[in-house]
Coordinates of C-alpha atoms in Angstrom, one line a residue:
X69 CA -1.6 1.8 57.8
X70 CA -4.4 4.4 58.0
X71 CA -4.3 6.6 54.5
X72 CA -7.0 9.0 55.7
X73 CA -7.5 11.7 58.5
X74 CA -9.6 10.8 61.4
X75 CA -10.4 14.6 62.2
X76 CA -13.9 15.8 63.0
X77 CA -15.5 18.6 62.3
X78 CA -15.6 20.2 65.6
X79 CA -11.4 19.2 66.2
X80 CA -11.1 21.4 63.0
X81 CA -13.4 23.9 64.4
X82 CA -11.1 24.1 68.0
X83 CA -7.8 23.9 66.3
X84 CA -8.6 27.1 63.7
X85 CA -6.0 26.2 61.4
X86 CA -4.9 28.2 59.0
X87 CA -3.1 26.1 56.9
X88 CA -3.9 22.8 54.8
X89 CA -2.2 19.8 53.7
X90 CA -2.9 17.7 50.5
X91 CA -0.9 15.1 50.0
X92 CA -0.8 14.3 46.5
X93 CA 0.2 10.4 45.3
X94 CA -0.1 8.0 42.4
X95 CA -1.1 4.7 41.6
X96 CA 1.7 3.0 39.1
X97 CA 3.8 0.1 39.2
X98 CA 6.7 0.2 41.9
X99 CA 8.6 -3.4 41.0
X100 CA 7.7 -6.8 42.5
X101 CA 7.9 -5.3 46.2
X102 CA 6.1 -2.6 46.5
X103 CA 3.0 -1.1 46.5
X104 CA 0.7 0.4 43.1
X105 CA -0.1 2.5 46.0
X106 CA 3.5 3.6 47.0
X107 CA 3.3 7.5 46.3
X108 CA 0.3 8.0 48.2
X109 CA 1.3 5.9 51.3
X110 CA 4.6 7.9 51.3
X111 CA 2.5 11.3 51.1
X112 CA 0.4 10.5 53.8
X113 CA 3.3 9.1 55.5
X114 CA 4.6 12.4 55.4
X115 CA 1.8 14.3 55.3
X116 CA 0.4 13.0 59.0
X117 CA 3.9 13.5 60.8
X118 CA 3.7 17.3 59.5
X119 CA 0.3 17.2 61.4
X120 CA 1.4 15.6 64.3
X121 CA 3.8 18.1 64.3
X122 CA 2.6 21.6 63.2
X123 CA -1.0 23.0 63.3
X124 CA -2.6 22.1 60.2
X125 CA -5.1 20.6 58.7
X126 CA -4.5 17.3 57.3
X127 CA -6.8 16.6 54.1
X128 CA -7.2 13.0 52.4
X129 CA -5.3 11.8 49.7
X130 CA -5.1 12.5 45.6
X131 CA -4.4 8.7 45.2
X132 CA -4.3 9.0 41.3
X133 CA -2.4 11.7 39.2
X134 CA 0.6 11.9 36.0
X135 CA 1.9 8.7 36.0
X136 CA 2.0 8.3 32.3
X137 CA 5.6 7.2 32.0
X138 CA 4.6 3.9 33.9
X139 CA 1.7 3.1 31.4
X140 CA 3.5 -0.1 29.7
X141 CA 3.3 -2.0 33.3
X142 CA -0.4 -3.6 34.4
X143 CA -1.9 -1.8 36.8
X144 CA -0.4 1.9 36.9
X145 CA -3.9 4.2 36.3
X146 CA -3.0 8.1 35.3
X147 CA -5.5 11.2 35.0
X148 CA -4.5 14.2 32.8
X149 CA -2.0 16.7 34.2
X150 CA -4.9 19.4 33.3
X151 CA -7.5 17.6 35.8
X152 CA -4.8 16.7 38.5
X153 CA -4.8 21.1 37.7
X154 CA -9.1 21.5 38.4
X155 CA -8.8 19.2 41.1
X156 CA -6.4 21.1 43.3
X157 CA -7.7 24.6 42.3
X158 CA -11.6 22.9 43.4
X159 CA -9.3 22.1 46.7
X160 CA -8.2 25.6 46.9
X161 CA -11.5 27.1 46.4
X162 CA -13.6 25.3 48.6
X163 CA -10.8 25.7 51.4
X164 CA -11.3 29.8 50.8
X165 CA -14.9 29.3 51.3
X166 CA -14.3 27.4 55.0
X167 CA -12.0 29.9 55.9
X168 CA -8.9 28.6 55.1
X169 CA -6.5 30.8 52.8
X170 CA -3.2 28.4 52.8
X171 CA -2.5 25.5 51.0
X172 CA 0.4 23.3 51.4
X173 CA 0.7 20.4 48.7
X174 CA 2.9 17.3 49.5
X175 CA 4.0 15.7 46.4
X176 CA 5.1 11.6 46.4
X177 CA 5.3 11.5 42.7
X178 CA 8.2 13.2 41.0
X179 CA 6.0 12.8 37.7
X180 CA 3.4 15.6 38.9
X181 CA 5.3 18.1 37.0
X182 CA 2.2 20.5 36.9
X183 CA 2.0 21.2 40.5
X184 CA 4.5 23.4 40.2
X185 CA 2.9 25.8 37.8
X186 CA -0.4 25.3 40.3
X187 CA 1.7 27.0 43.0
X188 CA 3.3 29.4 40.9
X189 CA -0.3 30.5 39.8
X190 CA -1.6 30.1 43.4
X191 CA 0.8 32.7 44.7
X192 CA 0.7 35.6 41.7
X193 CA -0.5 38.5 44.2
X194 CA 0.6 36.8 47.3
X195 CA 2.1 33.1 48.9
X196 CA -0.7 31.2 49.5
X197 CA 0.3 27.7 48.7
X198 CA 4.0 25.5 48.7
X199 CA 4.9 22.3 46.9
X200 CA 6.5 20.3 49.5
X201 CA 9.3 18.1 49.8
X202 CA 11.2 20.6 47.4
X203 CA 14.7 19.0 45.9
X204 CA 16.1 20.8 48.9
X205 CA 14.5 19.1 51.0
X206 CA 15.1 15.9 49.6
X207 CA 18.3 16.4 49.5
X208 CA 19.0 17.6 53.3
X209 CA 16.8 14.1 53.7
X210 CA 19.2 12.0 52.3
X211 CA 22.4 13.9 54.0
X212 CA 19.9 12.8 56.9
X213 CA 19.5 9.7 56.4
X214 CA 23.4 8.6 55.1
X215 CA 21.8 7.7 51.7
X216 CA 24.4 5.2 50.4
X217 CA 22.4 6.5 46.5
X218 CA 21.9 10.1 44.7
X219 CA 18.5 11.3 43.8
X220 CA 19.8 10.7 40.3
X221 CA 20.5 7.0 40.8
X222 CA 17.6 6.3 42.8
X223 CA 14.9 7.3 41.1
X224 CA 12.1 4.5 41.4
X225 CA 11.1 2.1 44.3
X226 CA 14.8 2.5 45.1
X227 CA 16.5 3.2 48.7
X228 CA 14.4 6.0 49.6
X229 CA 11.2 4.8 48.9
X230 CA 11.6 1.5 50.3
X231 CA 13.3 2.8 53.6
X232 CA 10.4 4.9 53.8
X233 CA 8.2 2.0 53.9
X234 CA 10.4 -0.3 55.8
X235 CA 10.0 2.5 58.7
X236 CA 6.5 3.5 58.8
X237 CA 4.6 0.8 56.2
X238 CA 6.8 -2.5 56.8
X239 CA 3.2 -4.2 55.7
X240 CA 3.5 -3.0 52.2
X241 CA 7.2 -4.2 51.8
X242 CA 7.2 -7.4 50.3
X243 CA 10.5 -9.8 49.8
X244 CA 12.6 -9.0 46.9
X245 CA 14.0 -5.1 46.9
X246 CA 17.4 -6.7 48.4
X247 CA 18.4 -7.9 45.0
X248 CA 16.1 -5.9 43.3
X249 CA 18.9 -2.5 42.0
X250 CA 19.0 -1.3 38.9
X251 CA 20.9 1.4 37.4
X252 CA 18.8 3.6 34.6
X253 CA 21.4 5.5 33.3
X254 CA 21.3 9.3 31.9
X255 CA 17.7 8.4 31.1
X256 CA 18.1 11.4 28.1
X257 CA 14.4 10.6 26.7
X258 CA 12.4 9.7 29.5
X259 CA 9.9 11.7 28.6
X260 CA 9.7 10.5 25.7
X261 CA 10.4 7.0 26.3
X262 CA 8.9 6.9 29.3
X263 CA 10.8 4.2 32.1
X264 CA 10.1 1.3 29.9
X265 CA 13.1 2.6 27.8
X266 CA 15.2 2.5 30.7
X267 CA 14.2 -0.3 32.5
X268 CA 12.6 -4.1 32.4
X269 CA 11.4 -4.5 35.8
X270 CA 10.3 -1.1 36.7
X271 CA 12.7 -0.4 38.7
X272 CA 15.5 2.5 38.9
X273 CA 17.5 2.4 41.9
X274 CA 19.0 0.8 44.6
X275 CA 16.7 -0.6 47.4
X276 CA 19.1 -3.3 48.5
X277 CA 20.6 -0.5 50.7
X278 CA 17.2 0.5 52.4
X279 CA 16.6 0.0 56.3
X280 CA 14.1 1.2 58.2
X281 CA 16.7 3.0 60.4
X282 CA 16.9 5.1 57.1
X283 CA 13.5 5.6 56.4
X284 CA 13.0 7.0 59.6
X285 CA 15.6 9.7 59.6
X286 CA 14.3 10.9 56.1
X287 CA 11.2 11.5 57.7
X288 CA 12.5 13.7 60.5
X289 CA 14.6 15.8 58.6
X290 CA 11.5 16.1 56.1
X291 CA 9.5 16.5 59.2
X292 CA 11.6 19.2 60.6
X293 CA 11.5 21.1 56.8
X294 CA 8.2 21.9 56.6
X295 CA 8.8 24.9 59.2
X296 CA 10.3 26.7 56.0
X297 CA 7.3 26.3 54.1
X298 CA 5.2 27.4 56.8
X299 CA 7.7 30.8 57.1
X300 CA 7.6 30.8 53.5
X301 CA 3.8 31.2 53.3
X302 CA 3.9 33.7 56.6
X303 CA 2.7 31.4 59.5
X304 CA 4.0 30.4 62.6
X305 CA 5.6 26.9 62.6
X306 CA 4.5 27.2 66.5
X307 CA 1.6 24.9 68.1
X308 CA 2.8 21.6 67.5
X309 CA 4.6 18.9 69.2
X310 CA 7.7 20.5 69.1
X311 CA 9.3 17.8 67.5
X312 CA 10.3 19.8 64.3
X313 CA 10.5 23.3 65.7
X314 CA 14.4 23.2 64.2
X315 CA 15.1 24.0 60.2
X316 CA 17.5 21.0 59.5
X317 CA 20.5 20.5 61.2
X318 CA 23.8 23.4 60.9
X319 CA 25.7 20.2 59.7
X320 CA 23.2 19.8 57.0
X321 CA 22.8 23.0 55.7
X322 CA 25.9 23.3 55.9
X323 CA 26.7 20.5 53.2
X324 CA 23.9 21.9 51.0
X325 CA 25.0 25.1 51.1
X326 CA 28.7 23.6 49.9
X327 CA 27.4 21.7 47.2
X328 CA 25.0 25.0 46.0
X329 CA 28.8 26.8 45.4
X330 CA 30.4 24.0 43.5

């Protein structure tokens, strides 16, 4: 698969977007079968069917960021929560300075707690920039998708990560997730653990129930989504495909709006 934008110049000149997307990964252990690179591929996954679909402008990859928790496995690389904080605000700034006042992050590693105090800083006098997939959206993903797994219970390389891939990145699948579940438990202390305190091979989860039938309608309903963060930030969701001109299905937010009374 194809990480980066092919976009020139002058397409970005024609198509006067307004908005930007950054998708935002990691690069930190995901199991035996899968990728160190599994965060960003699943950002930029995401991150080019929101482009496909809406009139944005797609940005390369952050490939490393917080991935401290996974620093006992070979391999996993992190940078400082305060750089992964200069680097977006550099983003930002230069994005101003091209003419482009909205910023749209896609996150693919729960870890990058800081992003969230980035937006909330971003948008102190008015919304300029959205962290996107929020736990909403995950959730009304995994309705979506028939999830046989929580959010809880699948934290790491589980069903959703590796449906994801099966879908869109079958390449970067390799044999083993079908015996490959683990359950974490509470996971109290993680960060102060980190995973190795909760499990041996790295994984938490349950990817023996991902298909790529799965993987594929977590990406539509993520797909269709991101119209509420453009509304959210005060453009048009308009000028795209059309493919995700809808908010989520009634019987989705339906479900979510159930399980936000209980």
């Amino acid at each position: 698969m194809n990480l980066l934008p092919t976009a020139t110049s002058t397409d970005v000149e024609e198509q006067q977007p307004r908005v930007a997307v950054l998708p935002i990964g990691s690069f930190e252990q995901h199991g035996r079968y899968l990728p160190l690179v599994t965060d960003t591929a699943i950002a930029c996954i995401v991150a080019h069917e929101i482009a496909d679909s809406y009139p944005v402008h797609l940005l390369p990859p952050v490939t490393l960021s917080c991935s401290h928790e996974h620093a006992s496995w070979p391999g996993t690389v992190s940078i400082s929560a305060k750089t992964l904080f200069a680097l977006i605000e550099d983003i930002r700034a230069s994005l101003a300075r091209s003419g482009i006042e909205k910023l749209v992050i896609v996150n693919g590693h729960g870890g990058n707690y800081v992003l969230s105090n980035v937006v909330q800083e971003a948008n102190v006098d008015e919304p300029r920039m959205s962290l996107f997939p929020l736990s909403s959206d995950w959730d009304r993903a995994r309705l979506h998708g028939e999830l046989a797994s929580d959010k809880h219970g699948d934290m790491h390389a589980g069903e959703i990560e590796t449906s994801l891939l099966l879908h869109a990145a079958p390449e970067l699948v390799r044999p083993g997730y079908e015996s490959a579940d683990h359950d974490g438990g509470a996971r109290r202390f993680l960060l102060a653990h980190g995973m190795g305190a909760y499990t041996e091979s790295g994984v938490i989860g349950y990817p023996s129930h991902a298909t790529a039938a799965k993987g594929k309608a977590v990406l539509d309903s993520l797909t269709e989504s991101f119209a509420d963060h453009l509304d959210a930030l005060g453009e048009s969701s308009s000028g795209g495909t059309g493919r995700a001109s809808g908010h989520g299905s009634h019987r989705d937010q339906q479900v979510l709006q159930e399980r936000d009374h209980r």
